[in-house]
Amino acid sequence: MAATLFLVHGSHPCATVERALALKGIDHRVVEWPPPLHAPLQTLLFRRRTVPGIRFDGGERVSGSRAILRRLDELVPEPPLLPSDPAARERVLEAERWGDEVLQAVVRRVLWYALGERPTAIPSFQEHSRLPIPKAALPLMSPMIVAVEQRMNHATPAGARADLADLPGHLDRIDGWLADGTLGGARENAADLQIAASLRLLMTLEDLREPLAARPAGQLALRIFPQFDGHVPAGTLPADWLTSLSAPATPPAKGRGKRAAARG
């Protein structure tokens, strides 16, 4: 089978789906949209403004990373992205849902706030982009891109600061899932892909890379996505916003991830 994947280069849910396609060996073509023009284009094709979207041979269209991963498992069962054991499957689905509904938005808000402070970093996120945009044009386009994306993603200074204050708790939750085996098994599952892609994008901020890399959660992200375009220099985020990340991590209790998933 073959497919066409519609994406924004560097998008974390798009990276999730690209990794799933690679794991399953599915041949696919990529259509890359420029942000923020992806919103109307995706709406036209998929009736939903967000990426990714995929079109399979025969014309079937599916939008959203979780829906796409479910369909990939139906079309190409091996390797499965969900465990066969019902209890383990439910834990993975809960973690994946949290990664999609909570963590993705956190990363978008923090990243677009940071890029508003350092718009000169935007070209680094397009290093391996397929779009034929002259590099000299990106700095000219950056203010418009940042303004629209900040508005679409509610990326405000207050919101980014609150997200960073909450980040240690999010990392504790992910580390708990790693400790109880929901994440980080011998075979990558849907929640691994969903959560690791978000964390890896967050690690393109130099202010966050070292604190995250010191955690099991960050190590998972680096293992699954060793290469990821983008670099936002250190000093972009205010130092007093990062104090909670310098505190020792809370050791994950046995079963912590499962209970956390139920609250997500």
Short mmCIF file of C-alpha atoms in Angstrom, two decimals:
data_model
loop_
_atom_site.label_atom_id
_atom_site.label_comp_id
_atom_site.label_asym_id
_atom_site.label_seq_id
_atom_site.Cartn_x
_atom_site.Cartn_y
_atom_site.Cartn_z
CA MET A 1 0.00 0.00 0.00
CA ALA A 2 0.98 3.63 -0.38
CA ALA A 3 -0.19 6.87 1.16
CA THR A 4 0.22 10.63 1.04
CA LEU A 5 1.03 12.37 4.31
CA PHE A 6 0.16 16.05 4.69
CA LEU A 7 2.25 17.76 7.33
CA VAL A 8 4.11 20.76 8.67
CA HIS A 9 7.84 20.12 8.91
CA GLY A 10 8.92 19.91 12.54
CA SER A 11 5.41 19.39 13.91
CA HIS A 12 5.47 16.92 16.80
CA PRO A 13 2.27 15.00 15.88
CA CYS A 14 3.53 14.82 12.30
CA ALA A 15 6.80 13.34 13.57
CA THR A 16 4.72 10.78 15.49
CA VAL A 17 2.97 9.62 12.33
CA GLU A 18 6.16 9.65 10.25
CA ARG A 19 7.79 7.36 12.81
CA ALA A 20 4.79 5.01 12.78
CA LEU A 21 4.88 4.81 8.97
CA ALA A 22 8.59 4.00 9.12
CA LEU A 23 8.08 1.29 11.75
CA LYS A 24 5.42 -0.36 9.60
CA GLY A 25 7.40 0.06 6.38
CA ILE A 26 4.57 1.91 4.62
CA ASP A 27 5.63 3.67 1.46
CA HIS A 28 4.37 7.23 1.44
CA ARG A 29 4.68 10.56 -0.26
CA VAL A 30 4.93 13.78 1.75
CA VAL A 31 3.09 17.02 1.03
CA GLU A 32 4.48 19.75 3.23
CA TRP A 33 2.45 22.82 4.15
CA PRO A 34 3.99 26.13 5.24
CA PRO A 35 2.77 27.37 8.61
CA PRO A 36 0.37 29.03 9.22
CA LEU A 37 -1.15 28.38 5.78
CA HIS A 38 -1.59 24.74 6.75
CA ALA A 39 -4.77 25.64 8.66
CA PRO A 40 -6.98 26.61 5.69
CA LEU A 41 -5.40 23.99 3.43
CA GLN A 42 -6.01 21.18 5.92
CA THR A 43 -9.54 22.42 6.51
CA LEU A 44 -10.19 22.24 2.78
CA LEU A 45 -8.88 18.67 2.49
CA PHE A 46 -9.78 17.17 5.87
CA ARG A 47 -12.38 19.53 7.40
CA ARG A 48 -9.98 20.04 10.29
CA ARG A 49 -7.27 22.70 10.46
CA THR A 50 -4.57 20.72 12.26
CA VAL A 51 -1.86 18.45 10.87
CA PRO A 52 -1.18 15.64 10.18
CA GLY A 53 -3.60 14.26 7.64
CA ILE A 54 -3.14 11.19 5.48
CA ARG A 55 -4.74 10.04 2.24
CA PHE A 56 -4.56 6.35 1.40
CA ASP A 57 -4.79 4.70 -1.99
CA GLY A 58 -8.45 4.67 -2.91
CA GLY A 59 -9.04 8.13 -1.50
CA GLU A 60 -9.66 7.39 2.19
CA ARG A 61 -8.64 10.37 4.33
CA VAL A 62 -7.83 10.37 8.04
CA SER A 63 -6.87 13.38 10.16
CA GLY A 64 -5.14 13.55 13.53
CA SER A 65 -2.23 11.52 14.85
CA ARG A 66 -4.23 9.19 17.10
CA ALA A 67 -6.81 8.40 14.43
CA ILE A 68 -4.08 7.81 11.87
CA LEU A 69 -2.20 5.42 14.16
CA ARG A 70 -5.40 3.41 14.78
CA ARG A 71 -5.97 3.14 11.03
CA LEU A 72 -2.36 2.13 10.38
CA ASP A 73 -2.74 -0.74 12.85
CA GLU A 74 -5.87 -1.88 11.01
CA LEU A 75 -4.23 -1.74 7.59
CA VAL A 76 -0.78 -3.06 8.55
CA PRO A 77 -1.08 -5.00 11.82
CA GLU A 78 2.65 -5.67 12.25
CA PRO A 79 4.36 -4.35 14.21
CA PRO A 80 1.40 -3.36 16.40
CA LEU A 81 1.39 0.06 18.02
CA LEU A 82 -0.80 -1.13 20.90
CA PRO A 83 -0.30 -4.10 23.25
CA SER A 84 -2.54 -7.14 22.84
CA ASP A 85 -3.12 -7.44 26.60
CA PRO A 86 -6.33 -5.48 27.38
CA ALA A 87 -5.05 -3.85 30.59
CA ALA A 88 -1.74 -2.84 29.03
CA ARG A 89 -3.56 -1.59 25.94
CA GLU A 90 -5.79 0.67 28.04
CA ARG A 91 -2.78 2.12 29.86
CA VAL A 92 -1.07 2.91 26.57
CA LEU A 93 -4.24 4.48 25.16
CA GLU A 94 -4.60 6.67 28.27
CA ALA A 95 -0.98 7.81 28.02
CA GLU A 96 -1.36 8.47 24.30
CA ARG A 97 -4.53 10.49 24.92
CA TRP A 98 -2.79 12.61 27.55
CA GLY A 99 0.15 13.16 25.22
CA ASP A 100 -2.20 14.33 22.49
CA GLU A 101 -4.65 16.39 24.54
CA VAL A 102 -2.34 17.87 27.20
CA LEU A 103 1.36 17.67 26.34
CA GLN A 104 1.09 18.70 22.70
CA ALA A 105 -0.50 22.03 23.60
CA VAL A 106 2.04 22.70 26.35
CA VAL A 107 4.86 22.29 23.86
CA ARG A 108 3.21 24.55 21.28
CA ARG A 109 2.64 27.35 23.79
CA VAL A 110 6.18 27.27 25.15
CA LEU A 111 7.80 26.94 21.72
CA TRP A 112 5.86 29.75 20.07
CA TYR A 113 6.44 32.03 23.03
CA ALA A 114 10.17 31.30 22.73
CA LEU A 115 10.19 31.86 18.97
CA GLY A 116 8.49 35.19 19.55
CA GLU A 117 11.46 36.12 21.71
CA ARG A 118 13.97 34.68 19.22
CA PRO A 119 12.43 34.78 15.73
CA THR A 120 15.92 34.40 14.28
CA ALA A 121 15.74 30.75 15.39
CA ILE A 122 12.86 29.95 13.02
CA PRO A 123 15.06 29.05 10.00
CA SER A 124 16.76 26.33 12.07
CA PHE A 125 13.44 24.47 12.21
CA GLN A 126 13.36 24.33 8.41
CA GLU A 127 16.81 22.83 7.89
CA HIS A 128 15.51 19.67 6.21
CA SER A 129 12.24 21.11 4.94
CA ARG A 130 11.11 20.20 1.44
CA LEU A 131 9.49 23.59 0.86
CA PRO A 132 11.19 25.67 -1.83
CA ILE A 133 11.39 28.78 0.37
CA PRO A 134 14.62 30.77 -0.06
CA LYS A 135 16.49 30.90 3.24
CA ALA A 136 16.82 34.65 2.87
CA ALA A 137 13.03 34.96 2.88
CA LEU A 138 12.44 33.20 6.20
CA PRO A 139 13.63 36.08 8.42
CA LEU A 140 11.25 38.39 6.56
CA MET A 141 8.34 35.97 7.05
CA SER A 142 9.09 35.15 10.69
CA PRO A 143 7.20 38.03 12.39
CA MET A 144 4.00 37.14 10.53
CA ILE A 145 4.40 33.42 11.22
CA VAL A 146 5.02 34.01 14.93
CA ALA A 147 2.10 36.41 15.32
CA VAL A 148 -0.39 34.02 13.71
CA GLU A 149 0.89 30.90 15.49
CA GLN A 150 0.94 32.62 18.88
CA ARG A 151 -2.66 33.67 18.38
CA MET A 152 -3.78 30.22 17.17
CA ASN A 153 -2.00 28.43 20.03
CA HIS A 154 -2.72 30.96 22.80
CA ALA A 155 1.02 31.31 23.35
CA THR A 156 1.25 34.16 25.85
CA PRO A 157 4.02 34.99 28.34
CA ALA A 158 1.73 34.13 31.26
CA GLY A 159 0.71 30.86 29.66
CA ALA A 160 4.27 29.81 28.85
CA ARG A 161 5.41 30.63 32.37
CA ALA A 162 2.59 28.56 33.85
CA ASP A 163 3.37 25.67 31.48
CA LEU A 164 7.01 25.68 32.55
CA ALA A 165 5.99 25.68 36.21
CA ASP A 166 3.85 22.61 35.50
CA LEU A 167 6.50 20.85 33.42
CA PRO A 168 8.21 18.97 36.30
CA GLY A 169 4.86 17.38 37.18
CA HIS A 170 4.36 16.34 33.57
CA LEU A 171 7.83 14.80 33.52
CA ASP A 172 7.12 12.95 36.77
CA ARG A 173 4.02 11.48 35.16
CA ILE A 174 5.95 10.35 32.08
CA ASP A 175 8.74 8.91 34.22
CA GLY A 176 6.08 7.00 36.14
CA TRP A 177 4.78 5.46 32.93
CA LEU A 178 8.34 4.51 32.04
CA ALA A 179 8.79 2.92 35.47
CA ASP A 180 5.64 0.80 35.22
CA GLY A 181 6.28 -0.27 31.62
CA THR A 182 3.50 1.70 29.94
CA LEU A 183 6.24 3.50 28.00
CA GLY A 184 9.75 2.52 26.98
CA GLY A 185 9.29 -1.16 26.22
CA ALA A 186 11.31 -3.21 23.76
CA ARG A 187 8.85 -2.29 21.00
CA GLU A 188 7.75 1.32 20.49
CA ASN A 189 4.06 1.85 21.07
CA ALA A 190 1.63 4.62 20.16
CA ALA A 191 2.10 6.46 23.46
CA ASP A 192 5.89 6.31 23.11
CA LEU A 193 5.64 7.98 19.72
CA GLN A 194 3.11 10.59 20.83
CA ILE A 195 4.95 11.67 23.97
CA ALA A 196 8.53 11.34 22.72
CA ALA A 197 7.86 13.57 19.71
CA SER A 198 6.51 16.36 21.92
CA LEU A 199 9.41 16.15 24.35
CA ARG A 200 11.94 16.08 21.54
CA LEU A 201 10.51 19.26 20.04
CA LEU A 202 10.65 20.88 23.47
CA MET A 203 14.32 19.89 23.69
CA THR A 204 15.12 22.10 20.71
CA LEU A 205 15.05 24.89 23.30
CA GLU A 206 18.57 24.92 24.70
CA ASP A 207 17.22 26.17 28.04
CA LEU A 208 15.26 22.91 28.40
CA ARG A 209 17.45 20.34 26.70
CA GLU A 210 19.76 19.53 29.62
CA PRO A 211 17.04 19.33 32.32
CA LEU A 212 14.95 17.06 30.11
CA ALA A 213 17.88 14.91 28.97
CA ALA A 214 18.65 14.19 32.62
CA ARG A 215 15.24 12.55 33.03
CA PRO A 216 14.09 9.14 31.78
CA ALA A 217 11.41 11.01 29.81
CA GLY A 218 13.99 13.02 27.90
CA GLN A 219 16.11 9.95 27.28
CA LEU A 220 13.10 8.26 25.69
CA ALA A 221 12.66 11.24 23.38
CA LEU A 222 16.32 11.20 22.33
CA ARG A 223 16.23 7.45 21.70
CA ILE A 224 13.17 7.54 19.44
CA PHE A 225 13.95 10.86 17.75
CA PRO A 226 17.74 11.31 17.84
CA GLN A 227 17.59 13.98 15.13
CA PHE A 228 15.11 16.86 15.17
CA ASP A 229 15.41 20.18 13.37
CA GLY A 230 15.44 23.37 15.40
CA HIS A 231 17.60 25.21 17.91
CA VAL A 232 16.52 28.05 20.19
CA PRO A 233 19.58 29.48 21.99
CA ALA A 234 20.06 29.39 25.74
CA GLY A 235 18.86 32.48 27.55
CA THR A 236 15.65 32.78 25.54
CA LEU A 237 13.47 31.73 28.48
CA PRO A 238 13.72 33.88 31.63
CA ALA A 239 15.89 32.17 34.24
CA ASP A 240 13.31 32.60 37.00
CA TRP A 241 10.81 30.62 34.92
CA LEU A 242 13.12 27.59 35.03
CA THR A 243 13.75 27.24 38.75
CA SER A 244 11.27 24.38 39.16
CA LEU A 245 13.24 22.35 36.60
CA SER A 246 16.42 22.55 38.67
CA ALA A 247 14.78 20.81 41.64
CA PRO A 248 15.43 17.06 42.08
CA ALA A 249 12.98 14.86 40.23
CA THR A 250 10.30 13.11 42.24
CA PRO A 251 11.11 9.37 42.18
CA PRO A 252 8.28 7.55 40.38
CA ALA A 253 6.40 5.19 42.66
CA LYS A 254 5.44 1.78 41.38
CA GLY A 255 2.19 2.12 39.44
CA ARG A 256 2.41 5.93 39.44
CA GLY A 257 2.03 6.16 35.68
CA LYS A 258 -1.14 4.10 35.65
CA ARG A 259 -2.80 6.25 38.33
CA ALA A 260 -1.66 9.42 36.60
CA ALA A 261 -3.16 8.24 33.34
CA ALA A 262 -6.51 7.78 35.01
CA ARG A 263 -6.41 11.42 36.12
CA GLY A 264 -5.40 12.76 32.68
#
